[in-house]
Structure formats: structure tokens, C-alpha cells
Coordinates of C-alpha atoms and ligand atoms in Angstrom, one line a residue:
M28 CA 0.0 0.0 0.0
P29 CA 1.6 3.3 -1.0
F30 CA 1.1 6.1 1.4
K31 CA 1.9 9.8 1.8
P32 CA 2.5 11.5 5.2
I33 CA 0.5 14.7 5.8
I34 CA 2.2 16.9 8.3
G35 CA 1.1 20.3 9.7
L36 CA 2.8 22.4 12.3
E37 CA 1.9 24.4 15.3
I38 CA 4.9 26.4 16.4
H39 CA 5.2 28.6 19.6
I40 CA 8.1 31.0 19.7
E41 CA 8.9 33.3 22.6
L42 CA 9.6 36.8 21.5
K43 CA 12.7 38.4 23.0
T44 CA 11.1 41.7 24.0
K45 CA 12.4 43.5 27.1
S46 CA 9.1 43.2 29.0
K47 CA 6.3 40.7 29.2
M48 CA 3.2 40.8 27.0
F49 CA 0.8 42.5 29.4
C50 CA 2.9 43.9 32.2
Y51 CA 6.2 45.6 32.9
C52 CA 8.0 42.5 34.3
S53 CA 11.2 41.6 32.5
A54 CA 10.7 38.9 29.9
N55 CA 14.3 37.7 30.2
Y56 CA 13.7 35.0 32.8
F57 CA 16.0 32.2 31.7
G58 CA 18.1 30.9 34.5
H59 CA 16.7 33.4 37.0
P60 CA 15.5 32.3 40.5
A61 CA 11.9 31.2 40.5
N62 CA 9.1 33.8 40.9
T63 CA 11.4 36.8 40.8
H64 CA 9.9 38.2 37.6
V65 CA 6.3 38.6 38.7
C66 CA 3.6 41.1 39.4
P67 CA -0.2 41.1 40.0
V68 CA -0.8 41.0 36.2
C69 CA 1.3 38.0 35.4
L70 CA 0.3 36.2 38.6
G71 CA -3.3 36.7 37.5
L72 CA -4.4 38.4 40.8
P73 CA -8.0 39.6 40.9
G74 CA -8.4 43.1 39.6
A75 CA -5.1 43.4 37.7
L76 CA -5.4 44.8 34.2
P77 CA -3.4 43.7 31.2
Y78 CA -1.5 46.4 29.2
P79 CA -0.4 45.2 25.7
N80 CA 3.2 45.3 24.6
Q81 CA 3.3 47.2 21.4
K82 CA 6.8 46.0 20.5
A83 CA 5.6 42.4 20.6
I84 CA 2.7 43.2 18.3
E85 CA 5.0 44.9 15.8
E86 CA 7.4 41.9 15.9
V87 CA 4.6 39.5 15.1
I88 CA 3.5 41.7 12.2
M89 CA 7.1 41.8 11.0
T90 CA 7.3 38.0 11.1
G91 CA 3.9 37.8 9.3
L92 CA 5.3 40.0 6.6
A93 CA 8.4 37.9 6.2
L94 CA 6.0 34.8 5.9
N95 CA 4.1 36.6 3.2
C96 CA 0.9 36.9 5.3
Q97 CA -2.0 39.2 5.0
I98 CA -1.8 41.6 8.0
A99 CA -5.1 42.2 9.7
S100 CA -6.4 45.8 9.6
L101 CA -8.5 44.9 12.7
S102 CA -7.4 42.4 15.3
K103 CA -8.3 41.6 18.9
F104 CA -7.3 39.5 21.9
D105 CA -9.5 36.7 23.2
R106 CA -9.7 34.6 26.3
K107 CA -9.0 30.9 25.9
N108 CA -10.4 29.3 29.0
Y109 CA -9.0 26.2 30.5
F110 CA -8.0 25.2 33.9
Y111 CA -4.4 24.2 34.6
P112 CA -2.2 25.3 37.5
D113 CA 0.4 26.9 35.2
L114 CA -2.3 29.5 34.3
P115 CA -3.5 31.2 37.4
K116 CA -6.2 33.3 35.7
G117 CA -8.0 30.2 34.4
Y118 CA -7.6 31.5 30.9
Q119 CA -4.8 32.5 28.5
I120 CA -5.0 35.8 26.6
S121 CA -4.7 34.6 23.0
Q122 CA -6.2 35.4 19.7
Y123 CA -9.1 33.5 18.1
D124 CA -11.0 34.7 15.1
L125 CA -9.0 37.8 14.3
P126 CA -5.3 36.9 14.4
L127 CA -2.7 39.5 13.5
C128 CA -1.6 37.7 10.4
Q129 CA -3.2 35.1 8.1
K130 CA -2.8 33.3 4.8
G131 CA 0.9 33.4 4.2
E132 CA 3.4 31.1 2.5
F133 CA 6.9 30.1 3.4
L134 CA 9.1 27.7 1.5
G135 CA 6.1 26.4 -0.4
V136 CA 4.2 25.7 2.9
R137 CA 1.0 27.7 3.4
I138 CA 0.8 29.6 6.7
K139 CA -2.7 29.5 8.1
R140 CA -2.1 32.1 10.8
V141 CA 0.3 33.9 13.1
H142 CA -1.0 35.2 16.3
L143 CA 0.1 36.6 19.6
E144 CA -0.6 35.2 23.1
E145 CA 1.0 34.9 26.5
D146 CA 3.2 32.1 27.7
T147 CA 2.2 30.2 30.9
G148 CA 4.1 29.5 34.1
K149 CA 6.3 26.4 34.4
L150 CA 5.5 23.4 36.6
F151 CA 8.1 21.3 38.4
H152 CA 7.5 18.0 40.0
E153 CA 9.6 16.7 42.9
D154 CA 8.7 13.7 45.0
K155 CA 5.0 14.2 46.0
F156 CA 5.1 17.9 45.3
S157 CA 4.5 20.2 42.4
F158 CA 6.0 23.6 42.2
I159 CA 5.1 26.5 39.9
D160 CA 7.5 29.2 38.6
F161 CA 5.6 32.2 37.2
N162 CA 8.7 33.9 35.7
R163 CA 7.6 32.6 32.2
S164 CA 4.0 33.6 32.8
G165 CA 3.0 36.4 30.4
V166 CA 6.1 36.2 28.2
P167 CA 5.0 37.2 24.7
L168 CA 4.5 34.0 22.7
M169 CA 4.0 34.0 18.9
E170 CA 2.0 31.1 17.5
I171 CA 2.5 30.1 13.9
V172 CA 0.2 27.5 12.4
T173 CA 0.8 26.0 9.0
E174 CA -1.5 24.1 6.7
P175 CA -0.7 20.4 6.4
D176 CA 1.7 20.9 3.4
L177 CA 4.7 19.0 4.7
H178 CA 5.2 15.4 3.6
S179 CA 8.3 13.9 5.4
A180 CA 10.1 14.1 8.7
S181 CA 13.2 15.5 7.2
Q182 CA 11.4 18.2 5.2
T183 CA 9.6 19.2 8.4
K184 CA 12.9 19.5 10.3
E185 CA 14.4 21.6 7.5
F186 CA 11.3 23.9 7.5
L187 CA 11.7 24.5 11.2
K188 CA 15.4 25.2 10.9
K189 CA 14.7 27.8 8.2
L190 CA 11.9 29.3 10.3
Q191 CA 14.3 29.5 13.3
Q192 CA 16.9 31.2 11.1
L193 CA 14.2 33.7 9.9
V194 CA 13.1 34.8 13.3
R195 CA 16.7 35.1 14.5
Y196 CA 17.5 37.1 11.4
L197 CA 14.5 39.4 12.1
K198 CA 15.9 39.7 15.6
V199 CA 12.5 39.0 17.2
A200 CA 13.4 35.8 18.9
N201 CA 16.3 33.5 19.9
A202 CA 14.2 30.5 19.3
D203 CA 16.5 28.0 21.0
M204 CA 14.6 24.7 21.1
E205 CA 16.6 23.3 24.0
K206 CA 15.7 26.3 26.1
G207 CA 12.0 26.0 25.3
Q208 CA 12.0 29.3 23.4
M209 CA 10.7 27.5 20.3
R210 CA 8.3 24.6 20.7
C211 CA 6.6 22.7 18.0
E212 CA 3.8 20.3 17.8
P213 CA 3.5 18.5 14.5
T214 CA 0.1 17.1 13.5
V215 CA 0.6 13.9 11.5
N216 CA -1.6 11.4 9.6
L217 CA -1.3 9.4 6.4
E218 CA -3.0 9.2 3.1
I219 CA -3.0 5.6 2.2
K220 CA -3.9 4.2 -1.2
K221 CA -5.7 0.9 -1.3
G222 CA -6.9 -0.1 -4.7
D223 CA -8.2 3.2 -6.1
K224 CA -9.5 4.4 -2.8
K225 CA -7.8 6.9 -0.6
H226 CA -7.9 6.4 3.2
Y227 CA -6.8 8.7 5.9
T228 CA -5.4 7.6 9.3
P229 CA -6.6 9.3 12.5
L230 CA -4.9 12.7 13.2
V231 CA -2.3 12.8 15.9
E232 CA -0.6 15.8 17.4
I233 CA 2.8 15.1 18.9
K234 CA 4.0 17.0 22.0
N235 CA 7.2 17.0 24.2
I236 CA 9.6 17.7 21.4
N237 CA 12.6 19.9 22.4
S238 CA 15.1 19.5 19.6
F239 CA 15.3 19.4 15.8
R240 CA 16.6 15.8 16.1
F241 CA 13.5 14.7 18.1
V242 CA 11.2 16.4 15.6
E243 CA 12.5 14.1 12.9
K244 CA 12.6 11.0 15.1
A245 CA 9.1 11.5 16.5
I246 CA 7.5 12.1 13.1
E247 CA 9.3 9.1 11.6
Y248 CA 8.2 6.9 14.5
E249 CA 4.6 8.2 14.2
I250 CA 4.5 7.5 10.4
K251 CA 5.5 3.9 10.9
R252 CA 3.2 3.4 13.9
Q253 CA 0.2 4.8 12.0
F254 CA 0.9 2.6 9.0
E255 CA 1.2 -0.5 11.1
E256 CA -2.0 0.3 13.0
F257 CA -3.9 1.0 9.7
K258 CA -2.8 -2.4 8.4
K259 CA -4.1 -4.1 11.6
T260 CA -7.3 -2.1 12.3
A261 CA -8.1 0.0 9.2
T262 CA -9.2 2.8 11.6
E263 CA -9.8 6.0 9.7
K264 CA -9.7 9.7 10.7
Q265 CA -12.9 11.1 12.2
E266 CA -13.7 14.7 11.5
G267 CA -13.0 16.9 14.5
N268 CA -11.1 14.3 16.3
K269 CA -7.4 14.6 17.2
K270 CA -5.4 12.6 19.6
T271 CA -2.4 13.9 21.5
R272 CA 0.7 11.7 21.8
G273 CA 3.8 12.6 23.7
W274 CA 7.3 11.9 22.4
D275 CA 9.2 9.6 24.9
E276 CA 12.9 10.2 24.0
K277 CA 14.1 7.4 26.4
N278 CA 12.1 4.7 24.7
K279 CA 12.0 6.4 21.2
K280 CA 8.3 6.1 21.0
T281 CA 5.2 8.3 21.0
F282 CA 2.6 7.4 23.7
L283 CA -1.1 8.4 23.9
Q284 CA -1.7 11.4 26.2
R285 CA -5.3 12.5 25.6
E286 CA -8.0 13.3 23.2
K287 CA -7.6 16.9 22.0
E288 CA -10.0 19.6 23.2
E289 CA -12.2 21.2 20.6
A290 CA -12.1 24.9 20.1
A291 CA -15.6 25.0 21.7
D292 CA -14.2 23.5 24.9
Y293 CA -12.1 26.6 25.4
R294 CA -15.2 28.9 25.3
Y295 CA -13.3 31.6 23.6
F296 CA -14.6 35.1 24.0
P297 CA -13.2 38.6 23.4
E298 CA -10.8 39.9 26.1
P299 CA -12.9 42.7 27.7
D300 CA -9.9 44.5 29.2
I301 CA -8.1 45.2 25.9
P302 CA -9.8 47.1 23.1
P303 CA -9.5 45.8 19.5
I304 CA -6.4 46.9 17.6
R305 CA -6.6 48.7 14.3
F306 CA -3.7 49.2 11.8
S307 CA -3.5 51.6 9.0
Q308 CA -1.6 50.7 5.8
V309 CA 0.9 53.4 6.8
E310 CA 1.7 51.7 10.1
I311 CA 2.1 48.4 8.4
E312 CA 4.4 50.0 5.8
K313 CA 6.5 51.5 8.6
I314 CA 7.1 48.0 10.0
K315 CA 8.0 46.8 6.5
E316 CA 10.6 49.5 6.2
Q317 CA 12.3 48.4 9.5
M318 CA 12.5 44.9 8.2
P319 CA 16.0 43.8 7.1
E320 CA 16.5 42.3 3.6
L321 CA 15.6 38.6 4.0
P322 CA 18.2 35.9 3.8
E323 CA 16.5 34.4 0.7
V324 CA 16.9 37.8 -1.1
K325 CA 20.5 38.0 0.0
M326 CA 21.1 34.5 -1.3
I327 CA 19.9 35.4 -4.8
N328 CA 22.0 38.5 -4.8
F329 CA 25.1 36.6 -3.6
K330 CA 24.7 34.0 -6.4
K331 CA 24.5 36.9 -8.9
I332 CA 28.0 38.0 -7.8
G333 CA 29.5 34.6 -8.2
L334 CA 28.8 32.4 -5.2
S335 CA 27.8 28.8 -5.8
D336 CA 24.4 27.5 -4.5
Y337 CA 26.3 25.8 -1.7
Q338 CA 28.3 28.9 -0.7
A339 CA 25.3 31.2 -0.9
E340 CA 23.3 28.8 1.3
L341 CA 26.0 28.7 4.0
V342 CA 26.9 32.4 4.0
T343 CA 23.3 33.3 4.6
K344 CA 22.9 30.8 7.5
S345 CA 23.2 33.5 10.1
A346 CA 23.0 37.3 10.3
K347 CA 26.6 37.3 11.6
K348 CA 27.9 35.4 8.5
I349 CA 26.0 37.7 6.2
K350 CA 27.5 40.8 7.8
T351 CA 31.1 39.4 7.7
F352 CA 30.6 38.6 4.0
E353 CA 29.1 42.0 3.1
D354 CA 31.7 44.0 5.2
S355 CA 34.5 42.1 3.5
L356 CA 33.1 43.0 0.1
K357 CA 32.9 46.6 1.2
I358 CA 36.6 46.7 2.3
S359 CA 37.6 44.9 -0.9
K360 CA 35.8 47.5 -3.0
K361 CA 37.2 50.4 -1.0
I362 CA 40.8 49.3 -1.5
K363 CA 40.0 48.3 -5.1
A364 CA 41.4 44.9 -4.4
K365 CA 39.3 43.0 -6.9
I366 CA 39.0 40.0 -4.6
S367 CA 36.6 37.3 -5.8
P368 CA 33.5 37.1 -3.6
S369 CA 33.8 33.3 -3.8
K370 CA 37.2 33.4 -2.1
I371 CA 35.8 35.5 0.7
A372 CA 32.9 33.0 1.1
N373 CA 35.4 30.2 1.3
L374 CA 37.2 31.7 4.2
I375 CA 34.0 32.3 6.1
I376 CA 32.7 28.8 5.4
N377 CA 35.8 26.7 5.6
K378 CA 38.1 28.6 7.9
K379 CA 35.3 30.0 10.0
I380 CA 36.9 33.5 10.0
N381 CA 34.5 36.2 11.1
S382 CA 36.7 39.3 10.9
P383 CA 36.3 41.1 7.5
Q384 CA 39.7 42.8 7.9
K385 CA 41.4 39.5 8.5
I386 CA 39.7 38.0 5.5
I387 CA 40.9 40.8 3.3
D388 CA 44.4 40.7 4.7
I389 CA 44.7 37.0 3.9
L390 CA 43.3 37.4 0.4
T391 CA 45.4 40.5 -0.5
R392 CA 48.5 38.7 0.8
E393 CA 48.0 36.1 -2.0
K394 CA 48.5 38.9 -4.5
P395 CA 51.8 39.9 -6.0
T396 CA 53.4 42.4 -3.6
I397 CA 55.2 45.6 -4.4
S398 CA 58.7 46.2 -3.1
N399 CA 59.2 48.0 0.2
E400 CA 61.0 50.9 -1.6
E401 CA 58.0 51.5 -3.9
L402 CA 55.6 51.1 -1.0
S403 CA 57.5 53.7 1.0
K404 CA 57.3 56.1 -1.9
V405 CA 53.5 55.6 -2.3
I406 CA 53.0 56.2 1.4
D407 CA 55.1 59.4 1.3
Q408 CA 52.9 60.6 -1.5
I409 CA 49.7 59.7 0.2
I410 CA 50.8 61.6 3.4
E411 CA 51.6 64.6 1.2
N412 CA 48.3 64.5 -0.7
N413 CA 46.2 64.2 2.5
P414 CA 47.3 67.0 4.8
S415 CA 44.0 67.3 6.8
P416 CA 43.6 63.6 7.6
V417 CA 47.2 63.5 8.6
E418 CA 46.6 66.6 10.9
E419 CA 43.6 64.8 12.4
F420 CA 45.7 61.8 13.1
K421 CA 48.4 63.8 14.8
K422 CA 45.7 65.4 17.0
G423 CA 44.9 61.9 18.2
K424 CA 42.1 60.7 15.9
E425 CA 43.6 57.2 15.5
T426 CA 40.9 55.9 13.2
V427 CA 42.0 58.2 10.4
I428 CA 44.9 55.7 9.8
E429 CA 42.4 53.3 8.2
F430 CA 41.4 56.0 5.7
L431 CA 45.1 56.4 4.8
V432 CA 45.7 52.7 4.6
G433 CA 42.7 52.6 2.2
Q434 CA 44.3 55.3 0.1
V435 CA 47.6 53.4 -0.1
M436 CA 45.9 50.2 -0.9
A437 CA 44.0 51.9 -3.7
E438 CA 47.1 53.5 -5.1
T439 CA 48.9 50.1 -5.0
K440 CA 45.9 48.4 -6.5
G441 CA 45.7 46.1 -3.6
Q442 CA 49.2 44.7 -4.1
A443 CA 50.5 45.8 -0.7
D444 CA 49.9 43.9 2.5
P445 CA 47.6 46.1 4.6
Q446 CA 49.3 45.2 7.8
S447 CA 52.7 46.4 6.6
V448 CA 51.1 49.5 5.1
R449 CA 49.5 50.2 8.5
K450 CA 52.8 49.7 10.3
L451 CA 54.9 51.7 7.9
L452 CA 52.3 54.5 7.8
R453 CA 52.3 54.7 11.6
E454 CA 56.1 54.9 11.7
K455 CA 56.2 57.7 9.2
L456 CA 53.4 59.6 10.8
D457 CA 54.9 59.3 14.2
S458 CA 58.3 60.5 13.0
A459 CA 57.0 63.3 10.8
Ligands
LIG513 ZN1 4.3 40.8 35.6
LIG514 MN1 -1.0 28.6 21.6

């Protein structure tokens, strides 16, 4: 029986704003003593009123824009009611029918919605006791829901990695899975062909996943399990029914946790303490302007200037690598060194060098060098031609020397070694 896995994702990502979602407590709680980042609002004390964090709202919109979503002109918060000790109010402030962003697309996967809510407290169990730490309670939490457009465990893992890269690049989240800053719950079932009829296995949501490796393993396990179960029982999906299974890393298995609540069980209703939020096109445009050029766009541009697919992929892996690459290009251009971008990329990828100046120094050293005598002449000339920068240097403005190095490098067409130029220049300036 041929089959096709159908996988959708629900992803929660903590935003790295300074303060929490609805109060002024610091949202930077990781590793801090329990219950030290709390106030009446995030403890859910009676009478405390929520005050929305504008930065968090803007960050969700920016993420929505990067995921090609439609941004709501009217949005609101809702109460999602359920009783669990990590949620002292008895409800979570979330978004129901008017999320901030909807109907996007990322890497060929449709994004159903991106909404904003608050994180819950954290439970600890020791012996017969349970403890609650409310430092995490009320931390801004962005929820991204995809349509079930993924079809394998490895594809799902890659998608999540790219999404992590994106939110880090946008500087809205650290999204470290091991720290619980990014949590994902894949929903998995199978489309099985038997004769010319298609069958669908019951929907399962997998919880307890805290690394990219486990995402892959849990989905792979679940695919096999569902296929075996279908062969035995031929049980099919029932509309509106979803089972929750937890990933047990020790036994490398998923295990049945509970039947999933229906939306109706949460008795959603509009949060009466926060008025609806309206956005004008101008405000959305403003957020768009603050958005950095996305890694995919950079990747295309880098390929245009001669990087291979592989190089472009690796150089755009992090914001830091992109900056190193772009700064190196800038220096190379400034000193008219005509260094091939591909060579710069190689040093970043293979030698893991992250100092642009060092990269340029290495690559210019490969070039034919001019004699010390000639270099000395050029430097004298540059000093003579640039009286005011020289004057500034003598007055103590040290950074001016880089300008003069640049001039010498340009004059020698990048044939001199910048380090010797810098040294020689300094000697001459000091003695002049
Ligand atoms: Zn608080
Ligand atoms: Mn949620």
C-alpha cells in the first residue's frame, strides 16, 4: 500500500522583548530564580489589568510580513479558557478569530495564521510535590500555524530550521529549542492508497519535542506506527477528532496522552480588558521599512556576484555570517582589491573566519606584492596629498589611519599587504 504522510505544524516562539506581554516585568527570565519576575498582572491576581506590549505586536507583524501573510487591519485578543495550575487566571489571553496575520506562504508551505498570546508558568514535580515558577507567565508568545503541506520528517525538520533562522534574522526571537524558546507540535496522519480508494489515518498531534533531532525521530516513528496500525485495524480519521501523543525520548516512542480539546471546549470570548487593535496601511508600511533584507533575497544576490548555491546557502545561514561577507566586500571594494567574492565566502565557510579585515588581509597577501621601496614612496605621496587627515591623526584621531591605509591600498591596486602598510604609515606619521 503506497502512502503519503500529511504533516502540519503548530509552532510557539517566545519573543525576546524586554518586558512581558501584558505587564512591565522583565521577559528575560531564563536561569533566574523562580518567581522573581512577577507582578499582580502575570500572577493573575484579581483586579489586575493587562497592558499590551506594542513591540511584541510589531514583531509578530514583521514575522507575518516575512512569511508573506496578510496583515489584519482589525485584530483583537480573546480569552482561551482552560483550567491548569500553570495558568492562574483560568484563561490564556490569546487570539481566536482575528489573528494579527493570516494566509501566508513560506518555502512552499501555506501559513494558516500567526497570532500573539502569553506564555504560561512552568511546573516542576519533585517527590510528591508540584512547584510553579511564574517567571515565564506572560512572556510574549507567537504562535505560527501551517497548513498540512509537509510530507516527510526531514522536510519538516528543514522547514523548522529555516523558520528559526528567519526569526533570528529578524531579531524577534532567539528561538532556542533546547531552552524552550521555540516549541513545535506536528500534526501527523497518512493518506493511504488501497486499490483506487484513498484512506486517511486518525490525526495525531505530537508533543514534548525539544530539539530538531527529536522532531525528525518523533515524526518518523509516528508515520511507521500509523501505517502498522492501519494495516491491523483499518481505523480512519474522524472529522474533528485529534489525539495527542507525547514523544518519549528514552524509549524512542510516542505514547497516547489525551483526546484533543475542541475549540468549543475553550469557550473563547473577546478579552474585555483590551480594546480591539486597528492598523492603517501606513503603520504596516512602517514596520515593513524596518525589516532587514531577508536571507533568501541575499542568497539570490550573492549568487549573482558569483557564489555557488552551496556557498550562498552557507553564507546566509546567520546574520553574523552575512555581515562578515558584506563587510569584507565593502573593504575589498574600498581598497580596489578585486578579490573574488567566492574566495571571501570560502574563508567564512571553511576557515570560520569572522573578521572582515582579517579575510581581506589574507586574500590580499595572496597577490603579487610591491617592493618596500616602492611602497615607501607611495606612502610618502599619500601623506603629502592628504594634509588634513594627517593633521587629524596627529591630533589623536587614531581611526584616520584606516582611511590612509585605504588610500595606499587603492594606489597600489591592492598589491600591498595592509598590515605592513599600517605599520609603515604609523612609523612615518609618528616620526613626521
Ligand atoms: Zn508581571
Ligand atoms: Mn498557543
